[in-house]
């Protein structure tokens, strides 16, 4: 019997699942998995329950509930001054991981090079390889984990098609500075590349730091796909509701990949997340 797709057959169980099982078995505090556990807004549970009881409970739009797409657009404008059309530039996904998969599968062709920054979330490399693309690594070094021109110059080349930028960066807890983002933008523009911006920790920033999306830097608005996570923002990771914002042209191939991954996301959870994204700043 063949062992299966070599991209996945050579991999073990993700470390997050392994550590969570061990934590449950030993009654230990789980510091291994990336879920916030400081409480969640209970009113969102009530909204989700009401939507479940009163429907509709059939397939919602493949793009996501219109109200949630509007809420995502309002969120991006409110926090970052990013203006997008909720009808053509927002996609709701079954979690941010599915959003990342749809972005990479939709954009990449075999042989394309994707620049990745390490340390990194463990799903990036398998996703890139599953798309037939080639990962090229930039190692960030402690204690500052800063982007360096010479490292970017070594990673970018004529076959560079995309970059995956996790900002804030898991697991290094790094928030990239505007200067670092501008440096990265310089290489992205020179390579005519696109950037999948994994920003699931955008609201988990401390010590007076501020998250600045790469999208807002000069020349980046039509090159970025901004990925967000309701699970990380509201401590509801089990719901698996994510979203992508991008220009209509850039989002189109992502939507086509999404339709053959999960197609859609539970409508009751989408309704609740729309309420959550409109909460005031006290949350």
C-alpha positions as YAML, in Angstrom:
chain: A
units: angstrom
residues:
- id: 1
  name: UNK
  ca: [0.00, 0.00, 0.00]
- id: 2
  name: UNK
  ca: [1.30, 3.44, -0.86]
- id: 3
  name: UNK
  ca: [1.93, 5.65, 2.19]
- id: 4
  name: UNK
  ca: [0.00, 8.63, 0.83]
- id: 5
  name: UNK
  ca: [0.93, 12.12, -0.27]
- id: 6
  name: UNK
  ca: [4.59, 12.56, 0.70]
- id: 7
  name: UNK
  ca: [3.93, 16.12, 1.85]
- id: 8
  name: UNK
  ca: [1.80, 14.78, 4.69]
- id: 9
  name: UNK
  ca: [2.94, 11.16, 5.07]
- id: 10
  name: UNK
  ca: [6.29, 12.27, 6.47]
- id: 11
  name: UNK
  ca: [4.70, 14.48, 9.12]
- id: 12
  name: UNK
  ca: [3.80, 13.49, 12.65]
- id: 13
  name: UNK
  ca: [0.87, 14.76, 14.69]
- id: 14
  name: UNK
  ca: [1.06, 18.52, 15.15]
- id: 15
  name: UNK
  ca: [2.85, 19.53, 18.34]
- id: 16
  name: UNK
  ca: [-0.19, 21.54, 19.46]
- id: 17
  name: UNK
  ca: [-2.42, 18.46, 19.50]
- id: 18
  name: UNK
  ca: [0.30, 16.45, 21.25]
- id: 19
  name: UNK
  ca: [0.84, 19.03, 23.98]
- id: 20
  name: UNK
  ca: [-2.89, 19.55, 24.52]
- id: 21
  name: UNK
  ca: [-3.42, 15.81, 24.98]
- id: 22
  name: UNK
  ca: [-0.58, 15.68, 27.51]
- id: 23
  name: UNK
  ca: [-1.93, 18.70, 29.38]
- id: 24
  name: UNK
  ca: [-5.37, 17.08, 29.61]
- id: 25
  name: UNK
  ca: [-3.90, 13.76, 30.73]
- id: 26
  name: UNK
  ca: [-1.85, 15.30, 33.53]
- id: 27
  name: UNK
  ca: [-4.17, 18.13, 34.54]
- id: 28
  name: UNK
  ca: [-1.49, 20.65, 33.60]
- id: 29
  name: UNK
  ca: [-1.80, 24.27, 32.53]
- id: 30
  name: UNK
  ca: [-1.66, 24.24, 28.73]
- id: 31
  name: UNK
  ca: [0.86, 26.77, 27.46]
- id: 32
  name: UNK
  ca: [1.44, 24.84, 24.26]
- id: 33
  name: UNK
  ca: [-1.58, 25.65, 22.11]
- id: 34
  name: UNK
  ca: [-2.36, 29.08, 20.72]
- id: 35
  name: UNK
  ca: [-5.73, 29.79, 22.27]
- id: 36
  name: UNK
  ca: [-6.53, 32.71, 24.57]
- id: 37
  name: UNK
  ca: [-8.32, 31.61, 27.74]
- id: 38
  name: UNK
  ca: [-9.12, 34.89, 29.46]
- id: 39
  name: UNK
  ca: [-12.87, 34.54, 28.98]
- id: 40
  name: UNK
  ca: [-15.17, 35.16, 26.07]
- id: 41
  name: UNK
  ca: [-18.11, 37.54, 25.50]
- id: 42
  name: UNK
  ca: [-21.14, 35.56, 26.63]
- id: 43
  name: UNK
  ca: [-23.52, 37.63, 24.54]
- id: 44
  name: UNK
  ca: [-22.00, 36.08, 21.43]
- id: 45
  name: UNK
  ca: [-23.00, 32.64, 22.67]
- id: 46
  name: UNK
  ca: [-26.56, 33.88, 23.07]
- id: 47
  name: UNK
  ca: [-26.58, 35.27, 19.52]
- id: 48
  name: UNK
  ca: [-25.23, 31.99, 18.13]
- id: 49
  name: UNK
  ca: [-27.80, 29.96, 20.09]
- id: 50
  name: UNK
  ca: [-30.67, 32.16, 18.93]
- id: 51
  name: UNK
  ca: [-29.52, 31.92, 15.33]
- id: 52
  name: UNK
  ca: [-29.34, 28.13, 15.66]
- id: 53
  name: UNK
  ca: [-32.87, 27.87, 17.05]
- id: 54
  name: UNK
  ca: [-34.49, 30.28, 14.64]
- id: 55
  name: UNK
  ca: [-32.39, 29.72, 11.55]
- id: 56
  name: UNK
  ca: [-31.73, 29.74, 8.77]
- id: 57
  name: UNK
  ca: [-29.56, 26.67, 9.10]
- id: 58
  name: UNK
  ca: [-28.98, 25.81, 5.45]
- id: 59
  name: UNK
  ca: [-25.86, 26.71, 3.47]
- id: 60
  name: UNK
  ca: [-25.18, 30.43, 3.68]
- id: 61
  name: UNK
  ca: [-23.45, 32.31, 0.87]
- id: 62
  name: UNK
  ca: [-20.10, 30.82, -0.07]
- id: 63
  name: UNK
  ca: [-18.54, 34.24, 0.54]
- id: 64
  name: UNK
  ca: [-20.06, 34.47, 4.03]
- id: 65
  name: UNK
  ca: [-23.11, 36.15, 5.53]
- id: 66
  name: UNK
  ca: [-23.45, 39.68, 4.12]
- id: 67
  name: UNK
  ca: [-23.72, 41.10, 7.64]
- id: 68
  name: UNK
  ca: [-20.45, 39.50, 8.72]
- id: 69
  name: UNK
  ca: [-18.69, 40.67, 5.57]
- id: 70
  name: UNK
  ca: [-19.89, 44.19, 6.34]
- id: 71
  name: UNK
  ca: [-18.69, 43.84, 9.93]
- id: 72
  name: UNK
  ca: [-15.22, 42.73, 8.77]
- id: 73
  name: UNK
  ca: [-15.02, 45.72, 6.43]
- id: 74
  name: UNK
  ca: [-16.13, 48.06, 9.22]
- id: 75
  name: UNK
  ca: [-13.53, 46.51, 11.55]
- id: 76
  name: UNK
  ca: [-10.67, 47.07, 9.10]
- id: 77
  name: UNK
  ca: [-11.70, 50.67, 8.52]
- id: 78
  name: UNK
  ca: [-12.21, 51.37, 12.21]
- id: 79
  name: UNK
  ca: [-8.87, 50.05, 13.43]
- id: 80
  name: UNK
  ca: [-6.58, 50.60, 10.46]
- id: 81
  name: UNK
  ca: [-8.24, 52.98, 8.01]
- id: 82
  name: UNK
  ca: [-8.45, 50.17, 5.44]
- id: 83
  name: UNK
  ca: [-11.43, 50.54, 3.12]
- id: 84
  name: UNK
  ca: [-12.75, 47.45, 1.35]
- id: 85
  name: UNK
  ca: [-15.96, 46.55, -0.45]
- id: 86
  name: UNK
  ca: [-17.73, 43.89, 1.66]
- id: 87
  name: UNK
  ca: [-19.43, 42.48, -1.44]
- id: 88
  name: UNK
  ca: [-16.27, 41.78, -3.44]
- id: 89
  name: UNK
  ca: [-13.27, 42.12, -1.13]
- id: 90
  name: UNK
  ca: [-14.17, 40.06, 1.97]
- id: 91
  name: UNK
  ca: [-14.35, 36.28, 2.29]
- id: 92
  name: UNK
  ca: [-15.46, 34.33, 5.38]
- id: 93
  name: UNK
  ca: [-13.69, 31.01, 5.96]
- id: 94
  name: UNK
  ca: [-13.87, 28.07, 8.35]
- id: 95
  name: UNK
  ca: [-11.07, 29.37, 10.52]
- id: 96
  name: UNK
  ca: [-7.92, 31.28, 9.68]
- id: 97
  name: UNK
  ca: [-6.08, 28.06, 8.81]
- id: 98
  name: UNK
  ca: [-8.55, 27.42, 6.01]
- id: 99
  name: UNK
  ca: [-8.09, 31.03, 4.94]
- id: 100
  name: UNK
  ca: [-4.33, 30.48, 4.70]
- id: 101
  name: UNK
  ca: [-4.83, 27.26, 2.73]
- id: 102
  name: UNK
  ca: [-7.24, 28.93, 0.30]
- id: 103
  name: UNK
  ca: [-4.85, 31.84, -0.21]
- id: 104
  name: UNK
  ca: [-1.85, 29.61, -0.93]
- id: 105
  name: UNK
  ca: [-3.70, 27.07, -3.07]
- id: 106
  name: UNK
  ca: [-5.44, 29.83, -4.97]
- id: 107
  name: UNK
  ca: [-2.33, 31.89, -5.70]
- id: 108
  name: UNK
  ca: [0.53, 29.42, -6.12]
- id: 109
  name: UNK
  ca: [1.66, 27.25, -9.01]
- id: 110
  name: UNK
  ca: [4.18, 24.39, -8.94]
- id: 111
  name: UNK
  ca: [7.73, 25.72, -8.70]
- id: 112
  name: UNK
  ca: [6.80, 29.10, -7.24]
- id: 113
  name: UNK
  ca: [8.97, 30.26, -4.34]
- id: 114
  name: UNK
  ca: [7.36, 31.41, -1.09]
- id: 115
  name: UNK
  ca: [9.34, 33.37, 1.51]
- id: 116
  name: UNK
  ca: [8.67, 32.25, 5.10]
- id: 117
  name: UNK
  ca: [9.98, 33.69, 8.35]
- id: 118
  name: UNK
  ca: [11.11, 31.33, 11.08]
- id: 119
  name: UNK
  ca: [10.26, 30.56, 13.83]
- id: 120
  name: UNK
  ca: [6.81, 30.05, 12.38]
- id: 121
  name: UNK
  ca: [3.39, 28.44, 12.76]
- id: 122
  name: UNK
  ca: [3.74, 24.82, 11.75]
- id: 123
  name: UNK
  ca: [1.12, 24.75, 8.99]
- id: 124
  name: UNK
  ca: [2.90, 27.08, 6.57]
- id: 125
  name: UNK
  ca: [5.48, 24.68, 5.15]
- id: 126
  name: UNK
  ca: [3.06, 21.76, 4.47]
- id: 127
  name: UNK
  ca: [0.58, 24.15, 2.85]
- id: 128
  name: UNK
  ca: [3.22, 25.66, 0.58]
- id: 129
  name: UNK
  ca: [4.52, 22.22, -0.43]
- id: 130
  name: UNK
  ca: [0.99, 20.88, -0.97]
- id: 131
  name: UNK
  ca: [0.53, 23.64, -3.54]
- id: 132
  name: UNK
  ca: [3.69, 22.44, -5.29]
- id: 133
  name: UNK
  ca: [5.62, 25.54, -4.30]
- id: 134
  name: UNK
  ca: [9.06, 25.83, -2.71]
- id: 135
  name: UNK
  ca: [9.58, 27.40, 0.74]
- id: 136
  name: UNK
  ca: [12.52, 29.77, 1.19]
- id: 137
  name: UNK
  ca: [13.35, 30.58, 4.79]
- id: 138
  name: UNK
  ca: [14.41, 33.78, 6.49]
- id: 139
  name: UNK
  ca: [15.60, 33.11, 10.04]
- id: 140
  name: UNK
  ca: [14.80, 35.81, 12.61]
- id: 141
  name: UNK
  ca: [17.20, 35.89, 15.52]
- id: 142
  name: UNK
  ca: [16.63, 36.74, 19.19]
- id: 143
  name: UNK
  ca: [16.39, 38.90, 21.13]
- id: 144
  name: UNK
  ca: [14.95, 41.43, 18.63]
- id: 145
  name: UNK
  ca: [13.79, 39.04, 15.86]
- id: 146
  name: UNK
  ca: [14.28, 41.89, 13.41]
- id: 147
  name: UNK
  ca: [14.09, 41.76, 9.63]
- id: 148
  name: UNK
  ca: [17.50, 42.35, 8.08]
- id: 149
  name: UNK
  ca: [18.12, 43.57, 4.55]
- id: 150
  name: UNK
  ca: [20.82, 40.99, 3.84]
- id: 151
  name: UNK
  ca: [18.55, 38.11, 4.85]
- id: 152
  name: UNK
  ca: [15.72, 39.33, 2.63]
- id: 153
  name: UNK
  ca: [18.10, 39.84, -0.27]
- id: 154
  name: UNK
  ca: [19.24, 36.23, 0.06]
- id: 155
  name: UNK
  ca: [15.67, 34.89, 0.13]
- id: 156
  name: UNK
  ca: [13.99, 36.87, -2.65]
- id: 157
  name: UNK
  ca: [14.64, 36.01, -6.27]
- id: 158
  name: UNK
  ca: [13.10, 35.86, -9.75]
- id: 159
  name: UNK
  ca: [10.82, 32.93, -8.83]
- id: 160
  name: UNK
  ca: [9.46, 34.54, -5.65]
- id: 161
  name: UNK
  ca: [5.69, 34.54, -5.97]
- id: 162
  name: UNK
  ca: [4.49, 35.08, -2.41]
- id: 163
  name: UNK
  ca: [5.41, 35.82, 1.19]
- id: 164
  name: UNK
  ca: [3.67, 34.64, 4.35]
- id: 165
  name: UNK
  ca: [3.96, 37.26, 7.09]
- id: 166
  name: UNK
  ca: [2.69, 36.38, 10.55]
- id: 167
  name: UNK
  ca: [2.38, 39.68, 12.43]
- id: 168
  name: UNK
  ca: [2.23, 39.64, 15.42]
- id: 169
  name: UNK
  ca: [4.54, 36.65, 15.11]
- id: 170
  name: UNK
  ca: [3.75, 33.33, 16.76]
- id: 171
  name: UNK
  ca: [5.72, 31.92, 18.58]
- id: 172
  name: UNK
  ca: [8.25, 34.75, 19.04]
- id: 173
  name: UNK
  ca: [5.70, 37.39, 20.21]
- id: 174
  name: UNK
  ca: [7.28, 39.80, 17.74]
- id: 175
  name: UNK
  ca: [5.44, 42.90, 16.49]
- id: 176
  name: UNK
  ca: [7.08, 44.19, 13.32]
- id: 177
  name: UNK
  ca: [7.90, 47.89, 13.24]
- id: 178
  name: UNK
  ca: [6.78, 50.25, 10.45]
- id: 179
  name: UNK
  ca: [10.41, 50.44, 9.33]
- id: 180
  name: UNK
  ca: [10.64, 46.65, 9.02]
- id: 181
  name: UNK
  ca: [7.37, 46.56, 7.11]
- id: 182
  name: UNK
  ca: [8.65, 49.19, 4.69]
- id: 183
  name: UNK
  ca: [11.81, 47.16, 4.15]
- id: 184
  name: UNK
  ca: [9.77, 44.06, 3.37]
- id: 185
  name: UNK
  ca: [7.50, 46.07, 1.06]
- id: 186
  name: UNK
  ca: [10.57, 47.15, -0.91]
- id: 187
  name: UNK
  ca: [11.44, 43.52, -1.69]
- id: 188
  name: UNK
  ca: [7.83, 42.54, -2.37]
- id: 189
  name: UNK
  ca: [7.43, 45.30, -4.94]
- id: 190
  name: UNK
  ca: [10.76, 44.54, -6.58]
- id: 191
  name: UNK
  ca: [9.75, 40.86, -6.94]
- id: 192
  name: UNK
  ca: [6.16, 41.57, -8.03]
- id: 193
  name: UNK
  ca: [5.05, 39.25, -5.22]
- id: 194
  name: UNK
  ca: [1.98, 39.03, -2.99]
- id: 195
  name: UNK
  ca: [1.83, 38.72, 0.79]
- id: 196
  name: UNK
  ca: [-0.47, 36.48, 2.82]
- id: 197
  name: UNK
  ca: [-0.70, 38.44, 6.07]
- id: 198
  name: UNK
  ca: [-1.57, 36.13, 8.95]
- id: 199
  name: UNK
  ca: [-2.82, 38.68, 11.49]
- id: 200
  name: UNK
  ca: [-4.80, 36.45, 13.82]
- id: 201
  name: UNK
  ca: [-3.11, 37.99, 16.89]
- id: 202
  name: UNK
  ca: [-3.81, 41.56, 15.77]
- id: 203
  name: UNK
  ca: [-5.70, 42.42, 18.98]
- id: 204
  name: UNK
  ca: [-3.34, 40.61, 21.36]
- id: 205
  name: UNK
  ca: [-0.68, 43.33, 21.52]
- id: 206
  name: UNK
  ca: [0.70, 44.66, 24.80]
- id: 207
  name: UNK
  ca: [3.29, 46.99, 26.38]
- id: 208
  name: UNK
  ca: [2.14, 50.00, 24.40]
- id: 209
  name: UNK
  ca: [2.84, 48.34, 21.07]
- id: 210
  name: UNK
  ca: [0.52, 48.83, 18.10]
- id: 211
  name: UNK
  ca: [-0.17, 46.41, 15.29]
- id: 212
  name: UNK
  ca: [0.34, 48.00, 11.87]
- id: 213
  name: UNK
  ca: [-0.92, 45.94, 8.90]
- id: 214
  name: UNK
  ca: [1.48, 45.65, 5.97]
- id: 215
  name: UNK
  ca: [-1.54, 46.57, 3.85]
- id: 216
  name: UNK
  ca: [-1.23, 50.19, 5.05]
- id: 217
  name: UNK
  ca: [2.34, 50.68, 3.79]
- id: 218
  name: UNK
  ca: [2.99, 52.34, 0.43]
- id: 219
  name: UNK
  ca: [2.21, 50.12, -2.55]
- id: 220
  name: UNK
  ca: [0.92, 47.22, -0.49]
- id: 221
  name: UNK
  ca: [-2.86, 47.57, -0.62]
- id: 222
  name: UNK
  ca: [-3.21, 45.60, -3.85]
- id: 223
  name: UNK
  ca: [-0.61, 42.99, -2.86]
- id: 224
  name: UNK
  ca: [-1.82, 41.89, 0.59]
- id: 225
  name: UNK
  ca: [-4.35, 39.30, 1.67]
- id: 226
  name: UNK
  ca: [-5.21, 40.09, 5.29]
- id: 227
  name: UNK
  ca: [-6.26, 37.06, 7.36]
- id: 228
  name: UNK
  ca: [-8.12, 37.48, 10.66]
- id: 229
  name: UNK
  ca: [-9.53, 35.12, 13.29]
- id: 230
  name: UNK
  ca: [-12.66, 35.44, 15.39]
- id: 231
  name: UNK
  ca: [-11.37, 32.56, 17.52]
- id: 232
  name: UNK
  ca: [-8.26, 34.43, 18.59]
- id: 233
  name: UNK
  ca: [-10.04, 37.78, 19.00]
- id: 234
  name: UNK
  ca: [-12.94, 36.47, 21.10]
- id: 235
  name: UNK
  ca: [-11.40, 33.39, 22.78]
- id: 236
  name: UNK
  ca: [-13.70, 31.17, 20.74]
- id: 237
  name: UNK
  ca: [-11.17, 29.08, 18.83]
- id: 238
  name: UNK
  ca: [-13.48, 26.08, 18.59]
- id: 239
  name: UNK
  ca: [-15.85, 28.04, 16.39]
- id: 240
  name: UNK
  ca: [-13.33, 28.17, 13.52]
- id: 241
  name: UNK
  ca: [-14.45, 31.41, 11.90]
- id: 242
  name: UNK
  ca: [-11.86, 33.34, 9.91]
- id: 243
  name: UNK
  ca: [-11.91, 36.00, 7.23]
- id: 244
  name: UNK
  ca: [-9.78, 37.31, 4.38]
- id: 245
  name: UNK
  ca: [-9.75, 40.82, 2.97]
- id: 246
  name: UNK
  ca: [-8.06, 41.59, -0.35]
- id: 247
  name: UNK
  ca: [-8.74, 43.43, -3.58]
- id: 248
  name: UNK
  ca: [-11.44, 41.84, -5.70]
- id: 249
  name: UNK
  ca: [-8.88, 40.70, -8.28]
- id: 250
  name: UNK
  ca: [-6.61, 39.12, -5.69]
- id: 251
  name: UNK
  ca: [-9.47, 37.52, -3.76]
- id: 252
  name: UNK
  ca: [-11.01, 35.86, -6.81]
- id: 253
  name: UNK
  ca: [-8.65, 32.83, -7.02]
- id: 254
  name: UNK
  ca: [-8.82, 32.47, -3.23]
- id: 255
  name: UNK
  ca: [-12.61, 32.19, -3.39]
- id: 256
  name: UNK
  ca: [-12.28, 29.52, -6.07]
- id: 257
  name: UNK
  ca: [-9.99, 27.48, -3.82]
- id: 258
  name: UNK
  ca: [-12.26, 28.06, -0.81]
- id: 259
  name: UNK
  ca: [-15.30, 26.66, -2.61]
- id: 260
  name: UNK
  ca: [-13.58, 23.28, -2.88]
- id: 261
  name: UNK
  ca: [-12.15, 23.26, 0.65]
- id: 262
  name: UNK
  ca: [-15.03, 23.96, 3.04]
- id: 263
  name: UNK
  ca: [-17.39, 25.92, 0.75]
- id: 264
  name: UNK
  ca: [-18.99, 27.75, 3.65]
- id: 265
  name: UNK
  ca: [-19.06, 28.33, 7.42]
- id: 266
  name: UNK
  ca: [-21.89, 27.76, 9.96]
- id: 267
  name: UNK
  ca: [-24.34, 30.68, 9.68]
- id: 268
  name: UNK
  ca: [-25.15, 30.87, 13.39]
- id: 269
  name: UNK
  ca: [-21.49, 31.39, 14.27]
- id: 270
  name: UNK
  ca: [-21.11, 33.98, 11.53]
- id: 271
  name: UNK
  ca: [-24.06, 35.93, 12.93]
- id: 272
  name: UNK
  ca: [-22.47, 36.00, 16.38]
- id: 273
  name: UNK
  ca: [-19.04, 37.06, 15.09]
- id: 274
  name: UNK
  ca: [-20.65, 39.97, 13.26]
- id: 275
  name: UNK
  ca: [-21.96, 41.21, 16.62]
- id: 276
  name: UNK
  ca: [-18.55, 40.70, 18.19]
- id: 277
  name: UNK
  ca: [-16.67, 42.72, 15.59]
- id: 278
  name: UNK
  ca: [-18.95, 45.67, 16.28]
- id: 279
  name: UNK
  ca: [-18.24, 45.72, 20.02]
- id: 280
  name: UNK
  ca: [-16.90, 48.98, 21.41]
- id: 281
  name: UNK
  ca: [-13.30, 49.50, 22.48]
- id: 282
  name: UNK
  ca: [-13.95, 48.48, 26.08]
- id: 283
  name: UNK
  ca: [-13.83, 44.85, 24.92]
...
